[in-house]
Coordinates of C-alpha atoms in Angstrom, one line a residue:
Chain A
M59 CA -8.5 7.3 31.6
S60 CA -12.0 8.5 33.1
I61 CA -13.9 5.6 34.0
P62 CA -14.1 3.3 37.2
L63 CA -11.2 0.6 37.5
K64 CA -13.2 -2.4 37.5
H65 CA -14.8 -4.8 34.9
F66 CA -18.3 -3.8 33.4
K67 CA -21.0 -7.0 34.2
K68 CA -24.4 -7.6 32.7
G69 CA -26.8 -5.0 33.8
S70 CA -24.3 -2.5 33.8
A71 CA -25.0 0.9 32.3
K72 CA -22.6 1.8 29.2
P73 CA -19.8 3.8 30.4
E74 CA -19.7 7.4 29.7
L75 CA -16.8 8.4 28.3
P76 CA -15.8 12.0 26.7
E77 CA -16.2 12.3 22.9
D78 CA -12.7 13.1 22.9
G79 CA -12.0 10.9 19.8
L80 CA -9.5 8.9 21.6
L81 CA -9.0 5.0 21.0
R82 CA -11.2 2.8 23.2
L83 CA -9.8 -0.3 24.3
Y84 CA -12.2 -3.0 25.3
C85 CA -10.5 -5.6 27.5
M86 CA -10.0 -7.6 30.8
H87 CA -7.4 -6.7 33.1
F88 CA -5.6 -10.2 33.1
C89 CA -6.2 -11.6 29.3
P90 CA -3.0 -12.0 27.7
F91 CA -4.6 -10.9 24.3
S92 CA -5.7 -7.6 25.4
Q93 CA -2.2 -7.0 27.1
R94 CA -0.9 -7.6 23.2
V95 CA -2.7 -4.5 22.1
R96 CA -1.9 -2.6 25.5
L97 CA 1.6 -3.3 24.8
M98 CA 1.3 -1.8 21.1
L99 CA -0.5 1.4 22.2
D100 CA 2.1 2.1 25.0
A101 CA 5.0 1.5 22.6
K102 CA 3.4 3.9 20.5
Q103 CA 2.3 6.1 23.1
I104 CA -1.2 6.4 21.6
P105 CA -3.5 7.8 24.5
H106 CA -6.8 5.5 24.8
H107 CA -9.4 4.9 27.1
R108 CA -9.5 1.4 28.8
I109 CA -12.8 -0.3 29.3
Y110 CA -12.7 -3.5 31.3
I111 CA -15.0 -6.4 30.5
D112 CA -16.3 -9.1 32.7
L113 CA -16.0 -12.1 30.3
I114 CA -18.2 -14.2 32.4
D115 CA -21.2 -11.9 32.8
K116 CA -20.8 -9.7 29.9
P117 CA -22.7 -6.5 29.5
E118 CA -25.5 -6.5 27.1
W119 CA -24.2 -3.5 25.3
Y120 CA -20.7 -5.2 24.6
R121 CA -22.2 -7.0 21.4
E122 CA -22.7 -3.8 19.9
Y123 CA -19.0 -3.2 19.7
S124 CA -17.9 -6.9 19.4
P125 CA -20.3 -9.1 17.9
L126 CA -18.8 -12.2 18.8
G127 CA -18.5 -10.7 22.6
K128 CA -14.4 -11.1 22.3
V129 CA -11.7 -9.5 23.7
P130 CA -9.6 -7.1 22.8
A131 CA -11.3 -5.0 20.8
L132 CA -10.4 -1.3 19.8
Q133 CA -12.9 1.2 18.9
L134 CA -12.2 3.9 16.5
T135 CA -14.1 6.6 17.8
H136 CA -12.4 9.4 15.6
V137 CA -13.9 7.6 12.3
A138 CA -17.4 7.6 11.0
G139 CA -19.8 4.7 12.5
Q140 CA -16.8 4.4 14.6
P141 CA -16.1 0.7 14.3
T142 CA -14.4 -1.7 16.1
L143 CA -11.4 -4.0 15.6
V144 CA -11.1 -7.2 17.0
E145 CA -8.3 -10.0 17.1
S146 CA -5.1 -8.9 18.6
L147 CA -2.6 -9.8 15.8
I148 CA -4.9 -7.6 13.3
I149 CA -5.3 -4.6 15.9
A150 CA -1.6 -4.8 16.4
A151 CA -1.0 -4.7 12.7
Y152 CA -3.8 -2.1 12.2
L153 CA -2.1 0.3 15.0
N154 CA 1.8 -0.6 13.4
E155 CA 0.4 0.9 9.5
Q156 CA -1.8 3.9 11.1
Y157 CA 0.8 5.3 13.8
P158 CA 4.3 5.1 11.9
Q159 CA 5.7 6.2 15.6
R160 CA 8.1 3.3 16.6
P161 CA 7.6 0.5 14.2
L162 CA 7.7 -2.5 15.4
Y163 CA 7.1 -5.1 12.7
P164 CA 10.3 -5.3 10.4
I165 CA 9.9 -3.0 6.9
D166 CA 11.4 -6.1 4.7
P167 CA 8.4 -8.2 3.4
L168 CA 10.3 -11.1 4.0
Q169 CA 11.6 -10.6 7.6
K170 CA 8.1 -9.5 8.6
A171 CA 6.5 -12.5 7.1
L172 CA 9.3 -14.8 9.3
D173 CA 8.2 -13.1 12.3
K174 CA 4.7 -13.6 11.5
I175 CA 5.5 -17.1 11.4
L176 CA 7.2 -17.5 14.3
I177 CA 4.3 -15.9 16.0
E178 CA 1.9 -18.1 14.6
R179 CA 4.5 -20.9 16.2
F180 CA 3.7 -19.4 19.3
V181 CA 0.1 -20.9 19.1
P182 CA 1.4 -24.4 20.5
V183 CA 2.9 -22.8 23.8
V184 CA -0.3 -20.8 24.3
S185 CA -2.8 -24.1 23.9
A186 CA -0.6 -26.1 26.1
V187 CA 0.1 -23.6 28.8
Y188 CA -3.5 -22.5 29.0
P189 CA -4.9 -25.4 30.8
V190 CA -2.5 -25.1 33.5
L191 CA -2.1 -21.5 33.7
T192 CA -5.8 -21.5 34.8
C193 CA -5.2 -24.3 37.0
N194 CA -7.7 -26.7 35.3
K195 CA -8.2 -29.9 36.9
N196 CA -8.9 -31.6 33.5
A197 CA -5.3 -30.3 32.2
P198 CA -4.1 -33.2 30.1
P199 CA -1.1 -34.8 32.3
D200 CA 1.5 -33.9 29.7
A201 CA 0.2 -30.3 29.2
L202 CA 3.6 -29.1 30.9
E203 CA 5.6 -31.3 28.8
N204 CA 4.1 -30.0 25.4
F205 CA 4.2 -26.5 26.7
E206 CA 7.8 -27.0 26.9
S207 CA 8.7 -28.5 23.4
A208 CA 6.8 -25.9 22.0
L209 CA 8.8 -23.3 23.8
D210 CA 11.9 -24.7 22.7
V211 CA 11.3 -23.3 19.5
F212 CA 11.6 -20.0 20.8
E213 CA 14.6 -20.9 22.8
Q214 CA 16.3 -22.0 19.4
E215 CA 15.2 -19.1 17.7
L216 CA 16.5 -16.8 20.2
T217 CA 20.1 -18.6 20.1
K218 CA 19.9 -18.7 16.3
R219 CA 19.2 -15.0 16.0
G220 CA 22.1 -14.3 18.4
T221 CA 20.6 -11.5 19.7
P222 CA 19.0 -10.1 23.0
Y223 CA 15.4 -9.6 21.7
F224 CA 13.8 -11.6 18.8
G225 CA 13.6 -8.1 17.2
G226 CA 17.1 -7.7 17.4
Q227 CA 19.2 -4.9 19.4
K228 CA 15.8 -3.6 19.9
I229 CA 12.4 -4.9 20.8
G230 CA 10.4 -5.7 18.1
I231 CA 6.8 -7.5 17.4
V232 CA 7.6 -11.0 18.4
D233 CA 9.2 -9.9 21.5
Y234 CA 5.9 -7.8 22.5
M235 CA 3.2 -10.3 21.3
I236 CA 4.5 -13.7 23.0
W237 CA 5.6 -11.5 26.0
P238 CA 1.9 -11.7 28.1
W239 CA 2.2 -15.4 28.3
L240 CA 5.9 -15.5 29.5
E241 CA 5.0 -12.7 32.3
R242 CA 2.5 -15.3 33.5
I243 CA 5.2 -18.5 33.6
P244 CA 6.4 -17.2 37.2
S245 CA 2.6 -17.5 38.4
L246 CA 3.0 -21.6 38.1
K247 CA 5.5 -21.2 40.9
Y248 CA 2.3 -20.7 43.4
T249 CA -0.2 -22.5 41.6
T250 CA 1.1 -25.8 40.8
E251 CA 1.7 -28.7 42.9
Q252 CA 5.7 -29.0 41.9
H253 CA 6.2 -25.1 42.1
Y254 CA 7.2 -25.0 38.4
E255 CA 10.0 -22.8 37.0
L256 CA 11.4 -23.0 33.9
N257 CA 14.7 -24.9 33.8
G258 CA 17.6 -22.5 33.7
Q259 CA 19.6 -24.6 31.4
R260 CA 17.3 -25.5 28.6
Y261 CA 15.7 -22.1 28.8
E262 CA 18.7 -20.0 29.2
Q263 CA 18.6 -17.1 26.7
L264 CA 14.8 -17.1 27.2
L265 CA 15.4 -16.5 30.7
K266 CA 17.9 -13.6 29.9
W267 CA 15.5 -12.3 27.7
C268 CA 12.5 -12.4 30.3
Q269 CA 14.3 -10.2 32.5
L270 CA 15.3 -7.7 29.8
L271 CA 11.7 -7.4 28.6
A272 CA 10.6 -7.1 32.7
Q273 CA 13.1 -3.9 32.7
D274 CA 11.3 -2.8 29.5
P275 CA 9.6 0.7 30.3
V276 CA 6.6 -0.5 28.2
V277 CA 6.3 -3.5 29.5
K278 CA 6.1 -1.9 32.9
L279 CA 3.1 -0.2 32.3
S280 CA 0.6 -3.3 32.0
A281 CA 3.1 -5.8 34.0
L282 CA 1.4 -7.4 36.9
D283 CA 3.2 -9.7 39.2
A284 CA 3.3 -13.3 39.7
Q285 CA 1.4 -13.5 43.0
L286 CA -1.3 -11.1 41.6
H287 CA -1.5 -13.2 38.7
A288 CA -1.6 -16.5 40.5
K289 CA -4.3 -14.8 42.9
F290 CA -6.6 -14.4 39.9
Q291 CA -5.8 -17.9 38.5
Q292 CA -6.6 -19.6 41.6
S293 CA -10.2 -17.5 41.7
K294 CA -10.6 -19.1 38.0
R295 CA -10.1 -22.4 39.3
L296 CA -12.9 -21.9 42.3
G297 CA -15.3 -20.9 39.8
K298 CA -15.6 -17.4 40.2
P299 CA -13.0 -15.4 38.4
Q300 CA -12.0 -12.1 40.5
Y301 CA -11.7 -9.6 37.3
D302 CA -11.2 -7.0 39.9
V303 CA -8.6 -8.4 42.1
G304 CA -6.0 -6.2 40.7
F305 CA -8.1 -3.0 41.4
E306 CA -8.6 -3.3 45.1
D307 CA -5.7 -1.5 46.5
Chain B
M113 CA 6.3 -26.6 -14.9
S114 CA 9.1 -28.9 -15.8
I115 CA 8.3 -31.9 -13.0
P116 CA 5.9 -34.7 -13.3
L117 CA 2.0 -33.7 -12.5
K118 CA 1.9 -36.2 -9.6
H119 CA 2.1 -35.9 -5.6
F120 CA 5.5 -36.9 -4.3
K121 CA 5.2 -39.8 -1.6
K122 CA 7.2 -41.3 1.3
G123 CA 10.4 -42.6 -0.4
S124 CA 10.5 -40.7 -3.4
A125 CA 13.6 -38.6 -4.8
K126 CA 13.7 -35.0 -4.0
P127 CA 12.1 -33.2 -7.4
E128 CA 14.9 -31.8 -9.8
L129 CA 14.4 -28.4 -10.5
P130 CA 16.2 -26.1 -12.5
E131 CA 18.0 -23.3 -10.3
D132 CA 16.4 -20.7 -11.9
G133 CA 15.6 -18.3 -9.0
L134 CA 11.6 -19.0 -9.6
L135 CA 9.6 -19.3 -6.5
R136 CA 8.5 -23.2 -5.6
L137 CA 5.2 -24.0 -4.1
Y138 CA 4.6 -26.6 -2.2
C139 CA 1.2 -27.7 -2.2
M140 CA -1.8 -30.4 -2.8
H141 CA -3.6 -30.2 -5.5
F142 CA -7.4 -30.2 -3.9
C143 CA -6.0 -28.2 -0.9
P144 CA -7.8 -25.1 -0.4
F145 CA -5.4 -23.3 1.7
S146 CA -2.8 -24.3 -1.1
Q147 CA -5.3 -22.6 -3.5
R148 CA -5.1 -19.4 -1.9
V149 CA -1.3 -18.9 -2.7
R150 CA -2.1 -19.9 -5.9
L151 CA -4.7 -17.3 -6.6
M152 CA -2.5 -14.9 -5.3
L153 CA 0.4 -15.9 -7.6
D154 CA -1.9 -16.0 -10.7
A155 CA -3.5 -12.8 -10.0
K156 CA 0.3 -11.1 -9.8
Q157 CA 1.4 -13.5 -12.9
I158 CA 4.2 -14.4 -10.6
P159 CA 6.3 -17.5 -12.3
H160 CA 6.4 -20.2 -10.1
H161 CA 7.1 -24.0 -9.7
R162 CA 4.6 -26.4 -8.3
I163 CA 5.5 -29.3 -6.4
Y164 CA 2.7 -31.6 -5.2
I165 CA 2.8 -33.6 -1.8
D166 CA 1.1 -36.5 -0.6
L167 CA -0.3 -35.6 2.6
I168 CA -1.1 -39.1 4.0
D169 CA 2.7 -40.2 2.6
K170 CA 4.7 -37.3 2.8
P171 CA 8.1 -37.4 1.1
E172 CA 10.8 -37.7 4.1
W173 CA 12.7 -34.6 2.6
Y174 CA 9.6 -32.5 2.9
R175 CA 10.6 -31.7 6.4
E176 CA 13.8 -29.8 5.3
Y177 CA 11.1 -27.1 3.8
S178 CA 8.3 -26.9 5.9
P179 CA 9.2 -28.2 9.3
L180 CA 5.8 -29.2 10.2
G181 CA 4.8 -30.8 7.3
K182 CA 2.1 -28.4 6.4
V183 CA 0.9 -27.1 2.8
P184 CA 1.2 -24.7 1.3
A185 CA 4.6 -23.5 1.7
L186 CA 6.7 -21.1 -0.6
Q187 CA 10.0 -21.4 -1.3
L188 CA 12.1 -18.3 -2.2
T189 CA 15.1 -19.7 -4.0
H190 CA 16.1 -16.3 -5.1
V191 CA 17.2 -15.0 -1.4
A192 CA 20.1 -16.3 0.4
G193 CA 19.3 -19.7 2.6
Q194 CA 16.2 -20.1 0.5
P195 CA 13.8 -19.8 3.1
T196 CA 10.2 -21.4 2.8
L197 CA 7.3 -19.5 4.1
V198 CA 4.4 -21.1 5.7
E199 CA 0.6 -20.1 6.3
S200 CA -1.7 -19.2 3.7
L201 CA -2.5 -15.8 4.9
I202 CA 1.2 -14.6 5.8
I203 CA 2.3 -16.0 2.3
A204 CA -0.3 -13.9 0.4
A205 CA 0.4 -10.5 2.7
Y206 CA 4.0 -11.1 1.8
L207 CA 3.2 -11.6 -2.0
N208 CA 1.3 -8.5 -1.7
E209 CA 4.1 -6.5 -0.4
Q210 CA 6.9 -8.0 -2.3
Y211 CA 5.2 -8.0 -5.4
P212 CA 3.6 -4.5 -5.9
Q213 CA 1.5 -5.3 -9.2
R214 CA -2.1 -5.7 -9.1
P215 CA -2.7 -4.9 -5.6
L216 CA -4.9 -7.3 -3.9
Y217 CA -5.2 -6.1 -0.1
P218 CA -6.9 -2.5 0.7
I219 CA -4.3 0.3 0.9
D220 CA -6.2 2.1 3.8
P221 CA -5.0 0.5 6.8
L222 CA -8.2 0.5 8.5
Q223 CA -10.1 -1.1 5.4
K224 CA -7.3 -3.7 5.5
A225 CA -7.9 -4.4 8.8
L226 CA -12.0 -4.8 8.4
D227 CA -10.9 -7.2 5.4
K228 CA -8.9 -9.2 7.4
I229 CA -11.2 -9.6 10.3
L230 CA -13.8 -10.8 7.7
I231 CA -11.3 -13.3 6.4
E232 CA -10.9 -14.3 10.0
R233 CA -14.7 -14.8 10.4
F234 CA -14.5 -17.5 7.6
V235 CA -12.9 -19.6 10.2
P236 CA -16.2 -21.0 11.2
V237 CA -17.3 -21.7 7.7
V238 CA -14.3 -23.8 6.9
S239 CA -14.2 -25.5 10.7
A240 CA -18.0 -26.4 10.0
V241 CA -18.1 -27.3 6.3
Y242 CA -14.6 -29.6 6.8
P243 CA -16.0 -32.7 7.8
V244 CA -19.4 -32.4 5.3
L245 CA -16.9 -31.8 2.5
T246 CA -14.7 -34.5 3.5
C247 CA -17.9 -37.0 3.9
N248 CA -16.4 -37.7 7.1
K249 CA -19.6 -40.0 8.6
N250 CA -18.6 -38.5 12.2
A251 CA -19.6 -35.2 10.8
P252 CA -21.7 -33.7 13.7
P253 CA -25.6 -33.5 12.7
D254 CA -25.8 -29.9 12.6
A255 CA -22.6 -29.2 10.7
L256 CA -24.5 -28.0 7.8
E257 CA -26.6 -25.6 9.9
N258 CA -23.3 -24.4 11.5
F259 CA -22.1 -24.0 8.1
E260 CA -24.8 -21.9 6.9
S261 CA -25.4 -19.9 9.9
A262 CA -21.3 -18.8 9.6
L263 CA -22.0 -18.3 5.8
D264 CA -24.7 -15.8 6.6
V265 CA -22.2 -13.2 7.7
F266 CA -20.9 -13.2 4.2
E267 CA -24.4 -12.8 2.4
Q268 CA -25.2 -10.0 5.1
E269 CA -21.7 -8.3 4.2
L270 CA -21.7 -8.6 0.5
T271 CA -25.4 -6.7 0.7
K272 CA -24.1 -4.2 3.0
R273 CA -21.2 -3.6 0.7
G274 CA -23.6 -3.3 -2.0
T275 CA -20.9 -4.2 -4.4
P276 CA -20.4 -7.2 -6.9
Y277 CA -17.3 -8.2 -5.1
F278 CA -16.1 -8.1 -1.6
G279 CA -13.2 -5.8 -2.9
G280 CA -15.8 -3.5 -4.4
Q281 CA -16.0 -3.3 -8.1
K282 CA -12.7 -5.3 -8.6
I283 CA -12.0 -8.7 -6.8
G284 CA -9.7 -8.1 -3.7
I285 CA -8.2 -10.1 -1.0
V286 CA -11.6 -11.3 0.8
D287 CA -12.6 -12.7 -2.3
Y288 CA -9.7 -14.9 -3.3
M289 CA -9.1 -15.9 0.2
I290 CA -12.6 -17.6 0.9
W291 CA -13.3 -18.4 -2.9
P292 CA -12.0 -22.1 -2.5
W293 CA -14.3 -23.1 -0.2
L294 CA -17.2 -21.6 -2.3
E295 CA -15.8 -23.8 -5.3
R296 CA -16.1 -27.1 -3.5
I297 CA -19.9 -26.5 -2.2
P298 CA -21.4 -27.5 -5.2
S299 CA -19.4 -30.9 -5.0
L300 CA -22.0 -31.6 -1.9
K301 CA -24.5 -31.8 -4.7
Y302 CA -22.9 -35.7 -5.4
T303 CA -21.5 -36.3 -1.9
T304 CA -24.4 -35.9 0.2
E305 CA -27.5 -37.7 0.6
Q306 CA -29.5 -34.9 0.3
H307 CA -28.2 -33.7 -2.9
Y308 CA -27.2 -30.5 -0.6
E309 CA -26.9 -27.0 -2.9
L310 CA -27.2 -23.3 -1.2
N311 CA -30.4 -22.1 -1.0
G312 CA -31.0 -19.6 -3.4
Q313 CA -33.1 -16.8 -1.7
R314 CA -30.9 -17.1 1.4
Y315 CA -27.8 -16.4 -0.2
E316 CA -29.0 -14.7 -3.3
Q317 CA -26.0 -12.3 -3.1
L318 CA -23.2 -14.8 -2.7
L319 CA -24.4 -16.8 -5.6
K320 CA -24.1 -14.0 -8.0
W321 CA -20.7 -13.5 -6.6
C322 CA -19.8 -17.4 -7.2
Q323 CA -21.2 -16.9 -10.7
L324 CA -18.8 -14.1 -11.4
L325 CA -16.2 -15.7 -9.4
A326 CA -15.7 -18.8 -11.4
Q327 CA -15.9 -16.8 -14.5
D328 CA -12.6 -14.8 -13.5
P329 CA -9.9 -15.2 -15.6
V330 CA -7.2 -16.0 -12.7
V331 CA -9.9 -18.0 -10.8
K332 CA -9.9 -20.3 -14.0
L333 CA -6.4 -21.5 -14.0
S334 CA -6.7 -23.3 -10.8
A335 CA -10.6 -24.1 -10.8
L336 CA -11.3 -27.7 -10.9
D337 CA -15.3 -28.7 -11.2
A338 CA -17.4 -29.7 -8.7
Q339 CA -17.8 -33.7 -10.3
L340 CA -13.5 -34.1 -9.6
H341 CA -13.9 -32.6 -6.1
A342 CA -16.7 -35.0 -5.3
K343 CA -14.4 -37.8 -7.0
F344 CA -11.5 -36.6 -4.4
Q345 CA -13.6 -36.3 -1.7
Q346 CA -15.4 -39.9 -2.3
S347 CA -12.0 -41.4 -2.4
K348 CA -11.0 -39.8 0.9
R349 CA -13.8 -40.9 2.5
L350 CA -13.2 -44.5 1.2
G351 CA -9.6 -43.8 3.5
K352 CA -7.5 -43.9 0.4
P353 CA -7.3 -40.4 -0.8
Q354 CA -6.6 -39.9 -4.6
Y355 CA -4.5 -37.0 -4.8
D356 CA -3.7 -37.7 -8.2
V357 CA -7.0 -38.2 -9.6
G358 CA -7.2 -34.7 -11.2
F359 CA -3.9 -35.7 -13.1
E360 CA -5.5 -38.6 -14.9
D361 CA -6.3 -37.5 -18.3

């Protein structure tokens, strides 16, 4: 990392990065989709630069890399034309194929397909919890209920698999791809009126899983604590997301 | 195929299929997502049974196979537990890995990722054209404009690639995954007031591509003509989708 730890804004000059052939991850510090790619890079110990993008006031030059202005985006500076990949799950699959160390997807095509379907079933969890996480006052009154029903699928699946991780005895792709949202749930204790926490009985296996994940050395590299997530989310609610709040100290 | 060519409805008994270990594709005759899987199966010449599902009045037993009631679903009867896969793109990737004949995805992880990103960029085409295709009277007035802007990406990409197909000199995964919607565009000539057709100058390369695709022996196996698509879509507009309209003769 050779660039300042802050989010690039509209009007900012392009970051000056060495032409060292390292991957460049364009991301936002609190973005769970960006964290998915970070987990893949860290699990595979792939050196890279991270460039943080202000998602409200995007720098003009960012569209050169990500035509739709989305994060995460991964630029391959060692390849002719320095192409940029987008979509967290497509980037994750690319990294898994291109960097064979510590494979995270199952080798068996069927198990791989079943894991991808499970990750797809996480979409309703994300959609339901998003307005709550972002403290949106227009969040539908049943948002938390919908979130819990969607999350039940994962409690049931973990119970069915009967292993500590979705990946079995080791962390696998499902574990890392859903973790960023589970990391953010404890922030609801600080941001919701009812000081929301997951029900210990209803999510017994999933809460054990959360504890295990939180201790994973790879997870620790990108983990932010619940109070910091809450601080960011509250700044969002006030209409002024403080992207750099994590870099203050 | 050993089952009657009609869509199974609520109240219908489960189809009686031989335990021959063949794949079972649950689909709807006019569903473009189902057609994606059909194209994969036909391209790889994988024998299978097709079971057609009435999407308005779904048979009660269908949830055993597809918990969310979605089509397409592919049941693997030769595998212990006879699991069912869902999501057209996940099924396509599974078939490509499990059945190595006629590989459709690029081997190179980067080119594969770029093709998957391109397929992802087809989502706005699908979203924009859906209300128009289904003759929805509440279609936003700019739906066709949005559709055309989203489709421009594909005209530009085909021009940039400079090859007859997105897959190069041969049909590849992008070609088959986007084809079902392009097959349906000519039906707009019959269903829209302005007798909509793609502009020959704006979509010069894409229209040539459409002609090539329409001649592909694999495409021909599942192709339905524009008037039949129009007939189905009009039945949908009247609130009574005639799923079996293609099986009348």
